[in-house]
Amino acid sequence: MVPQRSGWTSICVVMAVTDPEAENKYERASMFVVPVDNPGFKVVRNIPVMGDVGEDYMSHGETKLTDCRIPLQILLGKREKGLF
């Protein structure tokens, strides 16, 4: 996950729960390709992964979506199939 401050990316892949009531827990999430400048999208912090803190870059990031509208056109794959 790389935020806009890196200067070389403009999108992030976000997995979000889109059907919390789905009987199969693996069919609750969908994946989206979200522009980092989308209103309501914010990178909160870098998350260290396997000891790599990514001091001068982002490896994995915690994001916050506040009233962030995500159009269906940026769905990655099929709805509720984010884990497949």
XYZ file of C-alpha atoms in Angstrom:
84
model
C 0.000 0.000 0.000
C 1.602 3.233 -1.111
C 0.097 6.649 -0.419
C 0.172 9.668 -2.695
C 3.239 11.090 -0.978
C 5.476 8.529 -2.707
C 4.995 10.326 -5.987
C 4.684 7.173 -8.057
C 1.272 5.737 -7.372
C -2.240 7.038 -7.700
C -4.295 4.017 -6.600
C -4.683 1.591 -3.712
C -6.405 -1.760 -3.524
C -8.941 -1.718 -0.700
C -10.779 -4.752 0.643
C -14.010 -3.861 2.408
C -16.932 -5.758 3.890
C -19.831 -5.230 1.498
C -22.196 -7.920 2.801
C -21.774 -8.387 6.574
C -24.783 -10.712 6.680
C -23.469 -13.262 4.130
C -23.770 -16.798 5.476
C -20.314 -17.711 4.163
C -17.838 -15.424 5.950
C -15.527 -15.576 2.928
C -18.215 -13.991 0.757
C -18.562 -10.814 2.827
C -15.746 -8.769 1.284
C -15.159 -7.067 -2.059
C -12.001 -5.474 -3.473
C -11.799 -2.039 -5.071
C -9.125 -0.038 -6.888
C -9.427 3.351 -5.176
C -7.658 6.539 -6.323
C -5.608 7.921 -3.420
C -7.008 11.390 -4.072
C -10.603 10.149 -3.750
C -12.501 12.412 -1.307
C -12.772 10.702 2.077
C -9.777 8.379 1.538
C -6.838 8.853 3.918
C -3.669 6.903 4.682
C -3.356 6.865 8.486
C -0.025 5.125 9.046
C 2.503 2.623 7.786
C 2.233 -0.872 9.287
C 5.455 -2.888 9.743
C 5.289 -6.319 8.078
C 7.701 -9.162 8.929
C 10.118 -6.727 10.568
C 10.215 -4.299 7.611
C 9.119 -0.904 8.854
C 9.258 0.770 5.434
C 10.808 3.955 6.807
C 11.245 5.674 3.450
C 8.284 4.044 1.703
C 4.936 2.472 2.544
C 4.675 -1.305 2.433
C 1.290 -1.847 4.080
C -0.873 0.987 5.249
C -3.764 1.552 7.570
C -6.386 3.577 5.747
C -9.492 5.421 6.815
C -12.529 5.919 4.608
C -14.875 8.680 5.754
C -17.944 9.156 3.548
C -15.759 7.858 0.716
C -17.921 7.110 -2.325
C -16.645 4.182 -4.343
C -18.329 3.672 -7.719
C -19.154 0.127 -8.823
C -16.919 0.625 -11.882
C -13.785 0.343 -9.723
C -14.783 -3.040 -8.278
C -11.884 -5.478 -8.692
C -13.372 -8.812 -9.702
C -16.856 -9.762 -8.526
C -18.814 -8.335 -5.612
C -18.476 -10.386 -2.414
C -15.645 -12.405 -4.010
C -12.744 -10.367 -2.622
C -11.214 -13.423 -0.964
C -11.526 -15.671 -4.029
